[in-house]
CSV table of N, CA and C in Angstrom, one decimal:
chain,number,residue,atom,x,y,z
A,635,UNK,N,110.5,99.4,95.8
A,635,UNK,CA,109.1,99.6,96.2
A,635,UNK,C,108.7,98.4,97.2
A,636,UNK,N,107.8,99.0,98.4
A,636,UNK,CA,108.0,98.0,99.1
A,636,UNK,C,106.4,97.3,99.1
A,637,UNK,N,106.4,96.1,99.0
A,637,UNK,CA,105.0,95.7,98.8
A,637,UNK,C,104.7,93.8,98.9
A,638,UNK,N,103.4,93.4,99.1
A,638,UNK,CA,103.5,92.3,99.2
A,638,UNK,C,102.7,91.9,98.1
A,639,UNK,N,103.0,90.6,97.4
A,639,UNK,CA,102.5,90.1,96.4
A,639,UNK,C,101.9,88.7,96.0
A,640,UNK,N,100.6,88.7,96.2
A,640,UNK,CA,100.0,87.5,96.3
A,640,UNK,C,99.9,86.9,94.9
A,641,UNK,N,99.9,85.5,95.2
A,641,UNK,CA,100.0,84.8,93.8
A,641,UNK,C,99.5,83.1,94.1
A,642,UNK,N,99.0,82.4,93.0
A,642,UNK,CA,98.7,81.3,93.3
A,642,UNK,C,97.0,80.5,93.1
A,643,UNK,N,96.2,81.6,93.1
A,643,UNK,CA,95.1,81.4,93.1
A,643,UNK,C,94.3,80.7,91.3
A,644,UNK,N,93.3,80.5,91.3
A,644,UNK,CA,92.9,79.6,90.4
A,644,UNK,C,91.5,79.5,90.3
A,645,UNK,N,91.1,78.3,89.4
A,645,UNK,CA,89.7,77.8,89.6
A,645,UNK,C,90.0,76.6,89.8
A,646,UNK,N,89.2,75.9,90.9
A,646,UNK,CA,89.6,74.6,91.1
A,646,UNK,C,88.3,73.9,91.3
A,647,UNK,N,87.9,72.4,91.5
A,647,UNK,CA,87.0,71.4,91.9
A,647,UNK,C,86.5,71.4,93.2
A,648,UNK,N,85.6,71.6,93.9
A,648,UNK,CA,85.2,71.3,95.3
A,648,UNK,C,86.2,70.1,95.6
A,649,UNK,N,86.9,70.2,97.0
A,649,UNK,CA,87.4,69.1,97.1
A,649,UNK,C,89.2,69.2,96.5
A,650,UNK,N,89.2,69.7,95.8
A,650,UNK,CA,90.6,70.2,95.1
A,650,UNK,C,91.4,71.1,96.1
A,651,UNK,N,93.1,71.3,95.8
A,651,UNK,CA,93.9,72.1,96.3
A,651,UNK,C,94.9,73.1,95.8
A,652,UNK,N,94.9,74.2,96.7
A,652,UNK,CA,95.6,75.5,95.8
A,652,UNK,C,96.8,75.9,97.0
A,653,UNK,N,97.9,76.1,96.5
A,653,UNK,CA,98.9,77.2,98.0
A,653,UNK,C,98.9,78.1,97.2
A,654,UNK,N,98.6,79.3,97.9
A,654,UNK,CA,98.6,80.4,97.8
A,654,UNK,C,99.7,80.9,98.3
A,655,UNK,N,100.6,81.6,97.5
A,655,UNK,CA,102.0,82.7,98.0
A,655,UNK,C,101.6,83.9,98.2
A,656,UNK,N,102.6,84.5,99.3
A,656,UNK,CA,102.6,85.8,99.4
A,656,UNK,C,104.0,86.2,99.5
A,657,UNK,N,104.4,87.1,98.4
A,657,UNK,CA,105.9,87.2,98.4
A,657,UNK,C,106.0,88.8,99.0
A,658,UNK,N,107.4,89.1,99.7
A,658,UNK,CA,107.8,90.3,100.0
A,658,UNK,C,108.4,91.0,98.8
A,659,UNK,N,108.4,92.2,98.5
A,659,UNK,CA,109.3,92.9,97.4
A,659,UNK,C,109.8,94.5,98.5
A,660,UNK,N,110.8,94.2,98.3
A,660,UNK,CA,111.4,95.6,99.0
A,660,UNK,C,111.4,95.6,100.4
A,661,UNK,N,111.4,94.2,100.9
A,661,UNK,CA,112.0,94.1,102.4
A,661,UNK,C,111.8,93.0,102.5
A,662,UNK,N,112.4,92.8,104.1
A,662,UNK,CA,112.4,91.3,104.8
A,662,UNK,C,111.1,91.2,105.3
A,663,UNK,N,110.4,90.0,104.8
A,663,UNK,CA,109.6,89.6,105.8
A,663,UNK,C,110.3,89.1,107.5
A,664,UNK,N,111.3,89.0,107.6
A,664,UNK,CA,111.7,88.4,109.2
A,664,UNK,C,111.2,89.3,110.1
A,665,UNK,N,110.7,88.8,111.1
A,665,UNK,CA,110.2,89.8,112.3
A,665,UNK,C,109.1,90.4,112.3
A,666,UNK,N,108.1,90.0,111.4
A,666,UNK,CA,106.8,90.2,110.5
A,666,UNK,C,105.8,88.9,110.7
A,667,UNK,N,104.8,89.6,111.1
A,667,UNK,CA,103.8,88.4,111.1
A,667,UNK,C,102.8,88.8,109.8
A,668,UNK,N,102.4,87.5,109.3
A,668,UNK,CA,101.8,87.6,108.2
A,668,UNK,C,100.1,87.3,108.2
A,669,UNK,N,99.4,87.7,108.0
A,669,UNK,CA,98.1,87.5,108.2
A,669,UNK,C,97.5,87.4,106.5
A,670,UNK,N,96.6,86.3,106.6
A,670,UNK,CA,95.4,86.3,105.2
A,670,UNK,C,94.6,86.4,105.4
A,671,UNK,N,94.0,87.4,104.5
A,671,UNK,CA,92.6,87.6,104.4
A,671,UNK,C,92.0,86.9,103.1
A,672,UNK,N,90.6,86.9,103.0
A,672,UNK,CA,90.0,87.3,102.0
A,672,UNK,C,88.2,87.7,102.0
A,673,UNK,N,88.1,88.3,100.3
A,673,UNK,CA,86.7,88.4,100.8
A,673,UNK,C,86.3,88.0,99.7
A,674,UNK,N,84.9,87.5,99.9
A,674,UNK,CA,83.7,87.3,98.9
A,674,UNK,C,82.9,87.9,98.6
A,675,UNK,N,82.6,88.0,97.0
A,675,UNK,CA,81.5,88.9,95.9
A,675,UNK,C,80.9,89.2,97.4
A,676,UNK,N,80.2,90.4,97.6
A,676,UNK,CA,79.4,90.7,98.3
A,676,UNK,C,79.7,91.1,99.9
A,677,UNK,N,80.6,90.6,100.1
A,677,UNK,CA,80.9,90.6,101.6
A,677,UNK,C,82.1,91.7,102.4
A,678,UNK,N,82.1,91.3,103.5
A,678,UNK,CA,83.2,91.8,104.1
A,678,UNK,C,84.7,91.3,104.0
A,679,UNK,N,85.6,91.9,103.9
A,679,UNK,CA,86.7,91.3,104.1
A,679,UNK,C,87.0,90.7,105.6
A,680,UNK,N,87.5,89.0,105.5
A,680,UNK,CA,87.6,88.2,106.9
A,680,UNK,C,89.0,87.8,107.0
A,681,UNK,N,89.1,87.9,108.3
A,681,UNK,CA,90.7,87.1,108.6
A,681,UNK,C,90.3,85.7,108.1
A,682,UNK,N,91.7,84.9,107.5
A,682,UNK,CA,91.4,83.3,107.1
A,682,UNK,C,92.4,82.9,107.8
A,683,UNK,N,93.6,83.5,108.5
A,683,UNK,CA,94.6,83.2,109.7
A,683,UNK,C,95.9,83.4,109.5
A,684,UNK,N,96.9,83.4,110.4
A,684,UNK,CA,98.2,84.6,110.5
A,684,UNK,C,99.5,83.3,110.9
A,685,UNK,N,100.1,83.6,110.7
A,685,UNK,CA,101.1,83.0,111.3
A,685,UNK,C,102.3,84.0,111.9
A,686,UNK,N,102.6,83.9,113.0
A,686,UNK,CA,103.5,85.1,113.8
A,686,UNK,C,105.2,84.9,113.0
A,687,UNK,N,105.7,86.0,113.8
A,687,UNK,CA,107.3,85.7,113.0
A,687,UNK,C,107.9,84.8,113.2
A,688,UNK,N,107.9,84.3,114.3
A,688,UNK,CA,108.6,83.0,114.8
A,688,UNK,C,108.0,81.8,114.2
A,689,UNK,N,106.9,81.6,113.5
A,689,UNK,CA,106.3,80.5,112.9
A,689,UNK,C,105.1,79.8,113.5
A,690,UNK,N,104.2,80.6,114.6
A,690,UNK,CA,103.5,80.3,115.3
A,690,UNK,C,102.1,80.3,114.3
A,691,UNK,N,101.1,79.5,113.7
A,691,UNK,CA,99.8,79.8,113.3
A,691,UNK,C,98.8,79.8,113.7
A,692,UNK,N,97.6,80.2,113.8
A,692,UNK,CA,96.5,80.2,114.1
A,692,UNK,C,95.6,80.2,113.1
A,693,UNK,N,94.3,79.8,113.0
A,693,UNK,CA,93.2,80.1,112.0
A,693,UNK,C,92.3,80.4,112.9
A,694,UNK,N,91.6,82.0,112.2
A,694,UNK,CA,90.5,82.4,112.7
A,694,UNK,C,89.5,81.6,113.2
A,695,UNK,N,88.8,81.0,111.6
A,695,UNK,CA,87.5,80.5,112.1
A,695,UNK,C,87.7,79.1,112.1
A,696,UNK,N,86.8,78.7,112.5
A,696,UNK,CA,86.3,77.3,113.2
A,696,UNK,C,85.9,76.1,111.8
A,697,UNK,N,85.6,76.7,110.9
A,697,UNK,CA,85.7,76.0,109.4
A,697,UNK,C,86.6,75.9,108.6
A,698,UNK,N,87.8,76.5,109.1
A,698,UNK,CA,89.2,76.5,108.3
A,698,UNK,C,89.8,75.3,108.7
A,699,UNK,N,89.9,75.1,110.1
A,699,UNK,CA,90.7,74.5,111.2
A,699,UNK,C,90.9,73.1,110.3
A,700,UNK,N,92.2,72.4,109.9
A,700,UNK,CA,92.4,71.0,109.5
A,700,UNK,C,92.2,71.5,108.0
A,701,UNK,N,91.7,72.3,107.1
A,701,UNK,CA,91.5,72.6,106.0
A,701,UNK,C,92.9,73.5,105.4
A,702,UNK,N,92.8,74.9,105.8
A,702,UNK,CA,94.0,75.9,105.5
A,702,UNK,C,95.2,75.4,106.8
A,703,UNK,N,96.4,75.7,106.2
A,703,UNK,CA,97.5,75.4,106.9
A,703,UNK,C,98.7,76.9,106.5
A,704,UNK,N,99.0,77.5,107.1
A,704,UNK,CA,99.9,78.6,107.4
A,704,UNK,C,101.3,78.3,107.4
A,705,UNK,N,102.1,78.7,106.4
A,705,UNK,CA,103.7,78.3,106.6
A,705,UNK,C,104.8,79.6,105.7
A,706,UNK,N,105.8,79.4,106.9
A,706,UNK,CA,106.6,80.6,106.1
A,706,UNK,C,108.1,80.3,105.7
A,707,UNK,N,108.8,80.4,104.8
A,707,UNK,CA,110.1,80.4,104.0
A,707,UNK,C,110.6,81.6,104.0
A,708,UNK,N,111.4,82.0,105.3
A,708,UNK,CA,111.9,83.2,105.6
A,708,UNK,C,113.0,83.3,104.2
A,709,UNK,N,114.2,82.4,103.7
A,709,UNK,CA,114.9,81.9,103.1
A,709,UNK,C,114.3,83.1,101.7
A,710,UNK,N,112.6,82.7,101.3
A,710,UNK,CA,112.3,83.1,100.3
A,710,UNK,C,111.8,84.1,100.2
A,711,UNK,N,111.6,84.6,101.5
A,711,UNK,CA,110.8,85.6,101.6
A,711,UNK,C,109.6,85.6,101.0
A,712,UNK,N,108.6,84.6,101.3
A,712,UNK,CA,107.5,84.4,101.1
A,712,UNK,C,106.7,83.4,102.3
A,713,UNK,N,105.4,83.3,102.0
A,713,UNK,CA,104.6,83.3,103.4
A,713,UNK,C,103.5,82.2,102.6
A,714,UNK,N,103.4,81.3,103.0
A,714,UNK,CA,102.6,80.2,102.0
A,714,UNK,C,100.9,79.6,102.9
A,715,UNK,N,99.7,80.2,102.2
A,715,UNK,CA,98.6,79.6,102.3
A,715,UNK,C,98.1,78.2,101.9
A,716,UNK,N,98.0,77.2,102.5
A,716,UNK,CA,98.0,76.1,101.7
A,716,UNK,C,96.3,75.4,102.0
A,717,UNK,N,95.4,75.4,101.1
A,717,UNK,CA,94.2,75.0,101.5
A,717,UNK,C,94.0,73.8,100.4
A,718,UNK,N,93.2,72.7,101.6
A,718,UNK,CA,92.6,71.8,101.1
A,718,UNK,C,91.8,71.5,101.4
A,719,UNK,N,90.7,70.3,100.2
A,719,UNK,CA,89.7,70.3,100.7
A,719,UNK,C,88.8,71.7,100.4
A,720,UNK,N,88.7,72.0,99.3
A,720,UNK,CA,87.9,73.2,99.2
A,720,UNK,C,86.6,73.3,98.5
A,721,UNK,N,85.9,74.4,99.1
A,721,UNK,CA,84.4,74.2,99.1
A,721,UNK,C,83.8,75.2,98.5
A,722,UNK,N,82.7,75.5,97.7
A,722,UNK,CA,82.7,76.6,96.8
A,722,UNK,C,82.6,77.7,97.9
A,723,UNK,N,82.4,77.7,99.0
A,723,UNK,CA,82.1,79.1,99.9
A,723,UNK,C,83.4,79.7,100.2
A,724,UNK,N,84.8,78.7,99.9
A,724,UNK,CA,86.0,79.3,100.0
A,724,UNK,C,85.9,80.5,98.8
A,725,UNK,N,85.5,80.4,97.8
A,725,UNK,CA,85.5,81.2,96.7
A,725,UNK,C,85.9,82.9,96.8
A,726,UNK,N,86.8,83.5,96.8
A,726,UNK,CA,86.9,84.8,97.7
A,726,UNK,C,88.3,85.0,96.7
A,727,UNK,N,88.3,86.7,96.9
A,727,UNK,CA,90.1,87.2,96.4
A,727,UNK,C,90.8,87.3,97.6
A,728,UNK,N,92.1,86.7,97.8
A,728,UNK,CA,92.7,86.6,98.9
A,728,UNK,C,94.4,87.1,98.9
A,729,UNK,N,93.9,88.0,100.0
A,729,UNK,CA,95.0,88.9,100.5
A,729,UNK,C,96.0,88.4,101.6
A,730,UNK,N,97.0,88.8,101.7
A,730,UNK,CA,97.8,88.9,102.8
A,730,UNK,C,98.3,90.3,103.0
A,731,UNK,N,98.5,90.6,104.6
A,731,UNK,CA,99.2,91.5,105.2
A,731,UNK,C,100.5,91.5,106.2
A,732,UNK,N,101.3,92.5,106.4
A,732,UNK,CA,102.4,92.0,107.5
A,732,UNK,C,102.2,93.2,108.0
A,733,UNK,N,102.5,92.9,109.8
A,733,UNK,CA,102.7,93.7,110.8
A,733,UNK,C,103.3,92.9,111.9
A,734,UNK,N,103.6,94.1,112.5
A,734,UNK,CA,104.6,93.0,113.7
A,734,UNK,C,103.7,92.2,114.6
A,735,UNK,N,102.9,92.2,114.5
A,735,UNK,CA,102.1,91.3,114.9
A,735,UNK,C,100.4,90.8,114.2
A,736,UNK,N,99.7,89.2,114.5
A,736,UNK,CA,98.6,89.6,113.9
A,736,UNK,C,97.5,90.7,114.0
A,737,UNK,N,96.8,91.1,112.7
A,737,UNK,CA,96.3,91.9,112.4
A,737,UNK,C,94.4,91.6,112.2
A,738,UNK,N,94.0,92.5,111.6
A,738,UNK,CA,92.6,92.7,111.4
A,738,UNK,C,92.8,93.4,110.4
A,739,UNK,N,91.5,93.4,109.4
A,739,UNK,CA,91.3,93.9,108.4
A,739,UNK,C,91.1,95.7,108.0
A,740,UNK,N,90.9,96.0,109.7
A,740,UNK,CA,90.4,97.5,109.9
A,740,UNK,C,91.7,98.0,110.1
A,741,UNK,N,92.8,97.2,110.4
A,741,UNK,CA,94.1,98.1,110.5
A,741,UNK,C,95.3,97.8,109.7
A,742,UNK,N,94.7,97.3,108.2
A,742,UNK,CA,95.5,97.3,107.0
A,742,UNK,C,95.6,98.6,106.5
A,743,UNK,N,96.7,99.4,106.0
A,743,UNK,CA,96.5,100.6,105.8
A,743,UNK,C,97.1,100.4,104.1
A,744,UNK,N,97.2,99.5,103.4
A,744,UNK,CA,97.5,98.9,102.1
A,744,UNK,C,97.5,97.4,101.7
A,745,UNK,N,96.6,97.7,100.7
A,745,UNK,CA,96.2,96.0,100.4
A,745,UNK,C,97.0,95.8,98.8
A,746,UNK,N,97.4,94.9,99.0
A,746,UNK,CA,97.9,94.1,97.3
A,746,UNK,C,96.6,93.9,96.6
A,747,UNK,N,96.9,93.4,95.4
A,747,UNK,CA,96.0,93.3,94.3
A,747,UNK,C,95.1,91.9,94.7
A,748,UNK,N,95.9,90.9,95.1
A,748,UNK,CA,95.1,89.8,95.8
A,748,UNK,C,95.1,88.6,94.9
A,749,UNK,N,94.2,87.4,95.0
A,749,UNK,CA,94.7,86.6,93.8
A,749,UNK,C,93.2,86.0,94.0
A,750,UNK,N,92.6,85.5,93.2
A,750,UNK,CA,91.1,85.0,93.0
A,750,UNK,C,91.1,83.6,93.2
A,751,UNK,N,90.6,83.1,93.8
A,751,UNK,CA,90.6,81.9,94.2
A,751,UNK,C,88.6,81.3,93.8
A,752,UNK,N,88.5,80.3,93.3
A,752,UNK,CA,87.1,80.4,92.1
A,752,UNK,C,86.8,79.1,92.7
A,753,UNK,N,86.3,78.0,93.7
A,753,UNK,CA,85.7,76.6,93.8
A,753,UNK,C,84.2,76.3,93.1
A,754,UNK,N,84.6,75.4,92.0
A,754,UNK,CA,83.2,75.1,91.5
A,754,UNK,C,83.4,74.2,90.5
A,755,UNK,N,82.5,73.7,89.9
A,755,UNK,CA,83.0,72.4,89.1
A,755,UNK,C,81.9,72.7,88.2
């Protein structure tokens, strides 16, 4: 079965830190760029930023920047979110996707179960 499996998430302290995994099951991530999303009670689902196959990253928005960090272990076949510094507005279920290139939310055509990620003290 081929599918991607997020894992990692928690309840943590404002200010506290969580890596979030995204593992492959039933193929190679190589050659795959990986994108995270998530969304909050209420909201839309948002890009949180991708890192290309080659290991290139980007973060969408301008409040992530120096906070979330993008890293991948082809080796393990897994794709690692690593946020610090977190604030209760991070608070969201958070997804990953793979496509040969970065993606958007509107052109995920299967989402994993996601992993809950809770900031609050």
């Amino acid at each position: 079965q081929v599918r991607l499996v997020e894992s990692g998430g928690g309840l943590v302290q404002p200010g506290g830190s969580l890596r979030l995994s995204c593992a492959a099951s039933g193929f190679s991530l190589d050659g795959y760029a990986i994108t995270w999303f998530r969304q909050a009670p209420g909201k839309e689902r948002e890009g949180v930023g991708c890192i290309s196959s080659g290991g290139g990253a980007g973060n969408y928005q301008d409040s992530l920047k120096g906070r979330f960090t993008i890293s991948r272990d082809n080796s393990k076949n897994t794709v690692y979110l690593q946020m610090n510094s977190l604030k209760p507005e991070d608070t969201a279920v958070y997804y990953c996707a793979a496509d040969y290139s970065c993606t958007i939310a509107q052109l995920v055509r299967s989402w994993g179960q996601g992993t809950q990620v809770t900031v609050s003290s």
